[in-house]
Coordinates of C-alpha atoms and ligand atoms in Angstrom, one line a residue:
X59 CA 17.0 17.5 13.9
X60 CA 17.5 16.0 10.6
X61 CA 16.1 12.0 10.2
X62 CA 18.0 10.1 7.7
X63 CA 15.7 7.9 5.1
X64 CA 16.0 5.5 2.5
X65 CA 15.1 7.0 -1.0
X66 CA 14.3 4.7 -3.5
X67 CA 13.0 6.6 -6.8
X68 CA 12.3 3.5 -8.7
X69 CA 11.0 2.5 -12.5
X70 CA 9.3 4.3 -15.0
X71 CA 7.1 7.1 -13.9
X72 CA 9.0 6.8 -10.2
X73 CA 11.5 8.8 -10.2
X74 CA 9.2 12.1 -11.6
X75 CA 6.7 11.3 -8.2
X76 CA 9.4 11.2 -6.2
X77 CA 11.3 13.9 -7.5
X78 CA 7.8 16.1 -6.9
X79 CA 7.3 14.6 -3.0
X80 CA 11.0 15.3 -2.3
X81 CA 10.1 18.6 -3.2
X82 CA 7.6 18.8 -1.3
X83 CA 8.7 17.7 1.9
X84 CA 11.7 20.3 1.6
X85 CA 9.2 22.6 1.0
X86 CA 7.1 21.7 4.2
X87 CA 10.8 21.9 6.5
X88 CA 10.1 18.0 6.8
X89 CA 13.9 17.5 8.0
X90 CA 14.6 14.3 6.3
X91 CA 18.2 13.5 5.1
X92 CA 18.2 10.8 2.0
X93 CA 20.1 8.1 1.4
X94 CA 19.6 7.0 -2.3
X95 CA 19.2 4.2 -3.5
X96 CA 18.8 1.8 -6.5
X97 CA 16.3 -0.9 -6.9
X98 CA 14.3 -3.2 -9.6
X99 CA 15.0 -2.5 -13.5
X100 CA 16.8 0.3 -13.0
X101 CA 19.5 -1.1 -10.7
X102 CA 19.4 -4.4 -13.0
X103 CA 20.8 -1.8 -15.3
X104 CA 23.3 -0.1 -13.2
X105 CA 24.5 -2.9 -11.2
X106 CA 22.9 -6.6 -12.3
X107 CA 20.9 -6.9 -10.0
X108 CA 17.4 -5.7 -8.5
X109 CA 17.8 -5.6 -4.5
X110 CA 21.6 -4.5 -4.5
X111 CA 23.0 -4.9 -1.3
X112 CA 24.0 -1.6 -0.4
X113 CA 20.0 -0.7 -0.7
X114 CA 19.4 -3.3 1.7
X115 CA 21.9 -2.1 3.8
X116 CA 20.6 1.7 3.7
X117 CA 17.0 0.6 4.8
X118 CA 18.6 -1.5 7.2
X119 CA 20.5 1.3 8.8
X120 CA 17.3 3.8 8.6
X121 CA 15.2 1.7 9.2
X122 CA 12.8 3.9 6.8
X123 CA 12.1 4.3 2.9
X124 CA 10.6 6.2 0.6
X125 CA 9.9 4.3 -2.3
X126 CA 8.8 4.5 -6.3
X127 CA 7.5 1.9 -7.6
X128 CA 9.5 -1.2 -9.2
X129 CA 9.3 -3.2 -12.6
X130 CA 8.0 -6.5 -12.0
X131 CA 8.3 -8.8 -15.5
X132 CA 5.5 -10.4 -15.5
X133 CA 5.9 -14.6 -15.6
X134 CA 9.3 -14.9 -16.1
X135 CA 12.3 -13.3 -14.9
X136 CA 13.3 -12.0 -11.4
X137 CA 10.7 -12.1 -8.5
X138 CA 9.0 -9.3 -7.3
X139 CA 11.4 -6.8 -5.7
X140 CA 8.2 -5.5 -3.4
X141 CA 7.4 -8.7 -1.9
X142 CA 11.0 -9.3 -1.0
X143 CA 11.5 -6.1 0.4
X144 CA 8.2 -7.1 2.6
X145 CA 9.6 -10.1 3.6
X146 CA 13.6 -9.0 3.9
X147 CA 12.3 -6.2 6.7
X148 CA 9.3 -8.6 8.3
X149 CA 6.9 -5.9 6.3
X150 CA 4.0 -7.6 7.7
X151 CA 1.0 -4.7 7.9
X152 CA -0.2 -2.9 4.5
X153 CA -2.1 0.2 4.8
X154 CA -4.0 1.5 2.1
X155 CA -6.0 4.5 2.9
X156 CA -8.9 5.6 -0.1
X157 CA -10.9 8.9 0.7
X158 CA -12.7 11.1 -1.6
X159 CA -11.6 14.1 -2.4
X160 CA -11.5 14.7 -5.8
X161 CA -14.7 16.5 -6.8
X162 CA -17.4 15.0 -9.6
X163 CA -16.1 11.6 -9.3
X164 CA -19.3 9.2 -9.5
X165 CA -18.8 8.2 -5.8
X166 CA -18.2 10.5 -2.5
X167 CA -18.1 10.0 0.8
X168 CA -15.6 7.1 0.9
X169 CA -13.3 7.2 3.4
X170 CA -11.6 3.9 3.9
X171 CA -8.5 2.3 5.0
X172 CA -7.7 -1.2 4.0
X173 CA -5.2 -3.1 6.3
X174 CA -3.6 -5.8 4.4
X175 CA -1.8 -8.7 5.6
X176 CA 2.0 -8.2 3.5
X177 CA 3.5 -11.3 4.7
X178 CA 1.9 -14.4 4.0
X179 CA -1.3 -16.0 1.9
X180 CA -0.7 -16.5 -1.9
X181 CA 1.8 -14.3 -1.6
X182 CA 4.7 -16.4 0.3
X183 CA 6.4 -17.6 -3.4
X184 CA 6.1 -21.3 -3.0
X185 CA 4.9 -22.3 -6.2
X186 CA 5.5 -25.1 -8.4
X187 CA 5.3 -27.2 -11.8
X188 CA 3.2 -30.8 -11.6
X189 CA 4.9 -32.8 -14.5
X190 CA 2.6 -35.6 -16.1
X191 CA 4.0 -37.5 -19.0
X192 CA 5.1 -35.5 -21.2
X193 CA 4.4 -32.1 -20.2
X194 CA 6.5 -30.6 -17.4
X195 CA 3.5 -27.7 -17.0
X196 CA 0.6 -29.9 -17.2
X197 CA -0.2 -28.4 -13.4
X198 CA 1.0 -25.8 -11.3
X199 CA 0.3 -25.3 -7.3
X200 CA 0.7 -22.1 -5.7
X201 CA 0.5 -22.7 -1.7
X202 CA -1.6 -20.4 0.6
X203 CA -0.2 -20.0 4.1
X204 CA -2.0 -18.4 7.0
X205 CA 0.1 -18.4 10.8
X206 CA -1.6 -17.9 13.7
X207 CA 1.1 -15.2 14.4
X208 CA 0.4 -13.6 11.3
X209 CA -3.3 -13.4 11.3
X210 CA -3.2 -12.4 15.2
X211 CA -0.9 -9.3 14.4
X212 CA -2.1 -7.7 11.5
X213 CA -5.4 -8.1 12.9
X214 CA -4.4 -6.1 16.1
X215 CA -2.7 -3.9 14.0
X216 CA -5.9 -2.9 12.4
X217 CA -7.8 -2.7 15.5
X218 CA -5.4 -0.7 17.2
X219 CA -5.4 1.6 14.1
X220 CA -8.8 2.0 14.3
X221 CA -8.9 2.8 17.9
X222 CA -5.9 5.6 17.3
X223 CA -8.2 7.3 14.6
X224 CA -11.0 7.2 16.1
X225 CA -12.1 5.0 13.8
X226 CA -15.8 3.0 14.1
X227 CA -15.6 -0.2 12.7
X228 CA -13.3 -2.9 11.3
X229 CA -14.7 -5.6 9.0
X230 CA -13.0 -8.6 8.5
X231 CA -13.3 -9.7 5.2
X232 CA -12.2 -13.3 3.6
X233 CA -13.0 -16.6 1.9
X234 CA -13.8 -18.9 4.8
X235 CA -16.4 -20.5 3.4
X236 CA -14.5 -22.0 0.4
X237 CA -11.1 -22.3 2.3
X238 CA -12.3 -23.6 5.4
X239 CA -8.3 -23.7 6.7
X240 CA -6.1 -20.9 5.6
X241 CA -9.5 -18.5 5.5
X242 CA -10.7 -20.3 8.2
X243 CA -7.9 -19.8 10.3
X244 CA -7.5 -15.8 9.8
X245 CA -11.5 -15.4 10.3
X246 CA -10.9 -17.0 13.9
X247 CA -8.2 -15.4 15.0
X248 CA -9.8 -12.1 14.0
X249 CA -12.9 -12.7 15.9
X250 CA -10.8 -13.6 18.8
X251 CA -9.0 -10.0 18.3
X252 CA -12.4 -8.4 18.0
X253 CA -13.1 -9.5 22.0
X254 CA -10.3 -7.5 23.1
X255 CA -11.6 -4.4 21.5
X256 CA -15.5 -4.7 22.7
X257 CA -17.0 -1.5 23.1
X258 CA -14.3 0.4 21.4
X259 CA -14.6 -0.7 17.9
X260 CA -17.6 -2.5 16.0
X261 CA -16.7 -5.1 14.0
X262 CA -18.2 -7.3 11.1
X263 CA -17.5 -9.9 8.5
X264 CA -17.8 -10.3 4.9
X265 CA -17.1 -12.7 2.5
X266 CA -14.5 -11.3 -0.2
X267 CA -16.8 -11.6 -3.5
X268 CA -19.5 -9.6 -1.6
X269 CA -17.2 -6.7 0.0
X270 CA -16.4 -6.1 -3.6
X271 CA -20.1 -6.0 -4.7
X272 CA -20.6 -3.6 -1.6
X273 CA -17.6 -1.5 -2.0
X274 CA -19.1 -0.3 -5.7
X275 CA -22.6 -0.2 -4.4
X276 CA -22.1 1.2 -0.6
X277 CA -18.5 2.4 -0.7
X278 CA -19.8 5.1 2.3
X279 CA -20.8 1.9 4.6
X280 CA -16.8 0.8 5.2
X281 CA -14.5 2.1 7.6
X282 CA -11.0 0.1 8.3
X283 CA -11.1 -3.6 6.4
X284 CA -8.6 -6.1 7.0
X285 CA -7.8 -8.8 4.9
X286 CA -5.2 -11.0 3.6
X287 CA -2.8 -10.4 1.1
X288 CA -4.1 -11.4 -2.3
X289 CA -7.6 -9.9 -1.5
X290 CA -6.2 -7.1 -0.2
X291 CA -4.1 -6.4 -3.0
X292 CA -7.1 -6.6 -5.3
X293 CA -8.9 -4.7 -3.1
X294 CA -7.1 -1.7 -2.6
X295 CA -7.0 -1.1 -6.1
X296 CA -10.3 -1.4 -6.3
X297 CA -11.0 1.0 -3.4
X298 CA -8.4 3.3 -5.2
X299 CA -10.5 3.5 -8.2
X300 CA -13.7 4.5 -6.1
X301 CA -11.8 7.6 -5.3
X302 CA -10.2 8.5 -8.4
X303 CA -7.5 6.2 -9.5
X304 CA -4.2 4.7 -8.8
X305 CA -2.6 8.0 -8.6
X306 CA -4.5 9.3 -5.8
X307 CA -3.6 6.2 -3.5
X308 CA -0.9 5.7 -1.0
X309 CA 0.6 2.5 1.0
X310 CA 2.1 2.4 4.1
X311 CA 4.5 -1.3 4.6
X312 CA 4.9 -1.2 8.3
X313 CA 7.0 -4.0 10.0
X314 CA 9.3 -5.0 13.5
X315 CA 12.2 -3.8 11.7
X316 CA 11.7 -1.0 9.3
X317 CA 8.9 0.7 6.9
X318 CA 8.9 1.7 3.5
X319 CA 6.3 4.0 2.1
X320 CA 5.0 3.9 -1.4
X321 CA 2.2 4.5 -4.1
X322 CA -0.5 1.9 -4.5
X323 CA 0.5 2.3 -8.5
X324 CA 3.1 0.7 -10.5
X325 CA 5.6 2.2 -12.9
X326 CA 2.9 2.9 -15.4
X327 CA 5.2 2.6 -18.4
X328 CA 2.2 4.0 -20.7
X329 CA 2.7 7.5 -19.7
X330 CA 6.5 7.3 -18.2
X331 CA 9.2 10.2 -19.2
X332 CA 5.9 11.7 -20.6
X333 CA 6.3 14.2 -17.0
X334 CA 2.6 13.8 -16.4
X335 CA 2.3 11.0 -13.8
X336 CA -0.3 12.4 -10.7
X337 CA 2.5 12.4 -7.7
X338 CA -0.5 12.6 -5.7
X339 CA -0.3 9.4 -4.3
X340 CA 3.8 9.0 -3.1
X341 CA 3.1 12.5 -1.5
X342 CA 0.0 11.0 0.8
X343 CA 2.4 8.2 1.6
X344 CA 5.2 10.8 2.6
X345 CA 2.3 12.3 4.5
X346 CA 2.3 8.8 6.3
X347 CA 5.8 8.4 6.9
X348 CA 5.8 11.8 8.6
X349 CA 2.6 10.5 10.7
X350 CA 5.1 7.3 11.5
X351 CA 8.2 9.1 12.3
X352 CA 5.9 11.5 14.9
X353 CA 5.3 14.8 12.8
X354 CA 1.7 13.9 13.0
X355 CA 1.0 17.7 12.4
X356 CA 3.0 18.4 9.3
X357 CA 1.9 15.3 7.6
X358 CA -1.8 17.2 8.2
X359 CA -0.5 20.1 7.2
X360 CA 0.7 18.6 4.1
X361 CA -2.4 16.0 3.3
X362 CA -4.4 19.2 3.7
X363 CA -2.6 21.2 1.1
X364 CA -3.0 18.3 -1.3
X365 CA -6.4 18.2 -0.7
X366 CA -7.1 21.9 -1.2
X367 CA -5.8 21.9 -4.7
X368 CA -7.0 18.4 -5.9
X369 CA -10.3 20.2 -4.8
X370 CA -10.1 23.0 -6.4
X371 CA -9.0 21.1 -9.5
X372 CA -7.2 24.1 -11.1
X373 CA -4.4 22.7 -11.4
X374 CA -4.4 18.5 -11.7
X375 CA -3.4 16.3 -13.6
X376 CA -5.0 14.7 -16.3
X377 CA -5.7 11.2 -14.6
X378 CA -8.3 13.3 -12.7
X379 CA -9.2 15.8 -15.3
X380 CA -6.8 18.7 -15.2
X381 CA -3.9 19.2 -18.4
X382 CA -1.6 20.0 -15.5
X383 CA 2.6 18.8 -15.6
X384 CA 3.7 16.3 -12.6
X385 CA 5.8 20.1 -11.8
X386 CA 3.1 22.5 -12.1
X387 CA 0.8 20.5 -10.0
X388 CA 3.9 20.2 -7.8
X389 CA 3.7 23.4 -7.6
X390 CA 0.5 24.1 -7.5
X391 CA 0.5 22.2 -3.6
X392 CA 3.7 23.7 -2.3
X393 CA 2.0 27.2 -2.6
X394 CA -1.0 26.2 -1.0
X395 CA 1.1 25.2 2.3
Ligands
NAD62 P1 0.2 0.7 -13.0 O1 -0.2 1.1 -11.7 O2 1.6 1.0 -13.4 O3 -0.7 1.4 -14.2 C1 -2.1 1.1 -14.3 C2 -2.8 2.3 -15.0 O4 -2.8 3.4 -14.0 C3 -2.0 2.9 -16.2 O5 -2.9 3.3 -17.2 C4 -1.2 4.1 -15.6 O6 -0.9 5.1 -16.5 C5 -2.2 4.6 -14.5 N1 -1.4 5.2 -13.4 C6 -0.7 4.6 -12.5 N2 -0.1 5.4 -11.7 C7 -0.4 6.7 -12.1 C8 -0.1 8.0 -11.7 N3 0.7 8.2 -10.7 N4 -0.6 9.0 -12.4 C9 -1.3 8.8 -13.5 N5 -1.7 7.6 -13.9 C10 -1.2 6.5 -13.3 O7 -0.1 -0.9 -13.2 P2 0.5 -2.0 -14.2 O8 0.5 -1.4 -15.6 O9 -0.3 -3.2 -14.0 O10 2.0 -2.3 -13.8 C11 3.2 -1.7 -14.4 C12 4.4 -2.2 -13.7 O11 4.4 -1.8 -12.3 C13 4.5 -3.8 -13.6 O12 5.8 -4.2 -13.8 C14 4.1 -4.1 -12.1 O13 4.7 -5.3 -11.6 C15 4.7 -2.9 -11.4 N6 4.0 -2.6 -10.1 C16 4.8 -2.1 -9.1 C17 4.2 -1.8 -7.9 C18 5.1 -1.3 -6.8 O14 6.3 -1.1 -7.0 N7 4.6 -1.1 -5.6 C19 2.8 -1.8 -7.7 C20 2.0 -2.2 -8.8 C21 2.6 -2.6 -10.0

């Protein structure tokens, strides 16, 4: 049975990763029919605008993307098309798995999986201009919104994730000290989660600034983190670079009425059309969408194959030290399956 998906190949180095999981998944009898799809700068180009309709429509229908990443201009211009998307299809849980597997990287042993709260925080776009005298931009506000819903379900998504991976502990990281309300708020909430799951998981708590000291000092000691959005945004990134950059890192974007699967990385426009972008990371998060569609064995099948030859490291790319092509290393997985 075929399962019909969303394919979005995205901006500058997208469409190459994307090209390279699609032919992986073929390869690996994955099944999956695409529908696709424009959006961001390249469907400004083709159509004027970056979340087309008839993309929304297609992910409304499957209910399930594949996703490159998206131009975002930076300060001016349209708004991001990711956190649209996030909110459009009620994206709300962001999971960001880091393990180490590249070989002679200066940590090892990290095998972490950040749950990030997609939906609210900094995050929700209400922002504004103070004008004083003069000067229309003397001061800007950017508002910071924490639900009780919000908090209570990413939360328990994380625990529940933990639990279904056999996963020890969850730590609850934020900044409730310093934002005694919308910090404040998530910290509770979590704790009150935490009850439910006594026994099953441990859990701890750790205030943002000092996770990040941790993670580069005691990457080894985390298991499943959840945070909100802004400091799980930062986070991830960070965790990605403990195991060898943003092209080994995958995201999941799970919500109530669809989920889109992407790379932790951006477009990278420094080494786009160049055909050496690591597709390493869009094929772990195919490896996830096969895990969420309930081909839990393939998408090991798959991971495993990646693994094998990023360990090897004959053939890799040369964000982790090989002179390989995105095709050879392409290549290089789909005869280790
Ligand atoms: P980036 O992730 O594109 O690049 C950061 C660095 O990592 C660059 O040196 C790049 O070459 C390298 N890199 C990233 N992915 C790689 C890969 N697969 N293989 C090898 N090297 C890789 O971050 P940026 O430069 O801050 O952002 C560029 C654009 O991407 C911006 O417009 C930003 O808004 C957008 N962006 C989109 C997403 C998304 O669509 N989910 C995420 C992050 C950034």
């Amino acid at each position: 049975m075929t399962i019909q998906a969303t394919l979005i190949p995205g901006d500058g180095i997208g469409p190459d990763v994307t090209d390279a999981t699609v032919r992986l998944l073929d390869a690996a009898g994955a099944g999956f029919t695409w529908d696709r799809q424009l959006a961001g700068t390249a469907a400004v180009n083709a159509v004027g605008d970056p979340m087309p309709d008839a993309t929304l429509d297609s992910i409304r229908r499957t209910k399930l993307a594949l996703k490159g990443p998206l131009e975002t201009p930076v300060g001016k211009g349209f708004r991001s098309v990711n956190v649209a998307l996030r909110k459009e299809f009620d994206l709300y849980a962001n999971v960001r798995p880091a393990k180490s597997v590249v070989p002679g990287l200066r940590f090892s042993g990290v095998d972490i999986i950040l749950v990030r709260e997609n939906t609210e925080g900094l995050y929700i776009g209400i922002e504004n201009y103070v004008r004083i005298g003069d000067d229309e931009r003397a001061a800007a506000q950017s508002i910071a919104v924490v639900t009780r819903y919000g908090a209570e379900r990413i939360h328990r998504y994380a625990f529940d994730l933990a639990v279904r991976l056999g996963r020890k502990k969850v730590t609850l990281v934020h900044k409730a000290n310093i934002l005694k309300f919308s910090q404040g708020l998530f910290l509770d909430v979590g704790r009150d989660i935490a009850k439910e799951y006594a026994g099953r998981v441990t859990v701890e708590e750790r205030i943002v600034d000092a996770c990040a000291m941790e993670l580069v000092t005691k990457p080894e000691r985390y298991d499943v983190i959840v945070t909100t959005n802004l400091f799980g945004d930062i986070l991830s990134d960070l965790t990605s670079g403990l195991v060898g950059g943003l092209g080994l890192t995958p995201g999941a974007n799970i919500g109530t009425s669809a989920a889109i699967f992407e790379a932790v990385h951006g477009t990278a426009p420094d080494i786009a059309g160049k055909g050496i972008a690591n597709p390493t990371a869009l094929m772990l998060a195919a490896c996830q969408m096969l895990d969420h569609v309930g081909k839990a064995d393939l998408a090991r099948r798959v991971q495993g194959a990646i693994e094998a030859t990023l360990r090897e490291q004959k053939c890799v790319t040369g964000d982790v030290g090989g002179t390989a092509t995105t095709a050879q290393y392409t290549d290089a997985v789909i005869a280790r399956l």
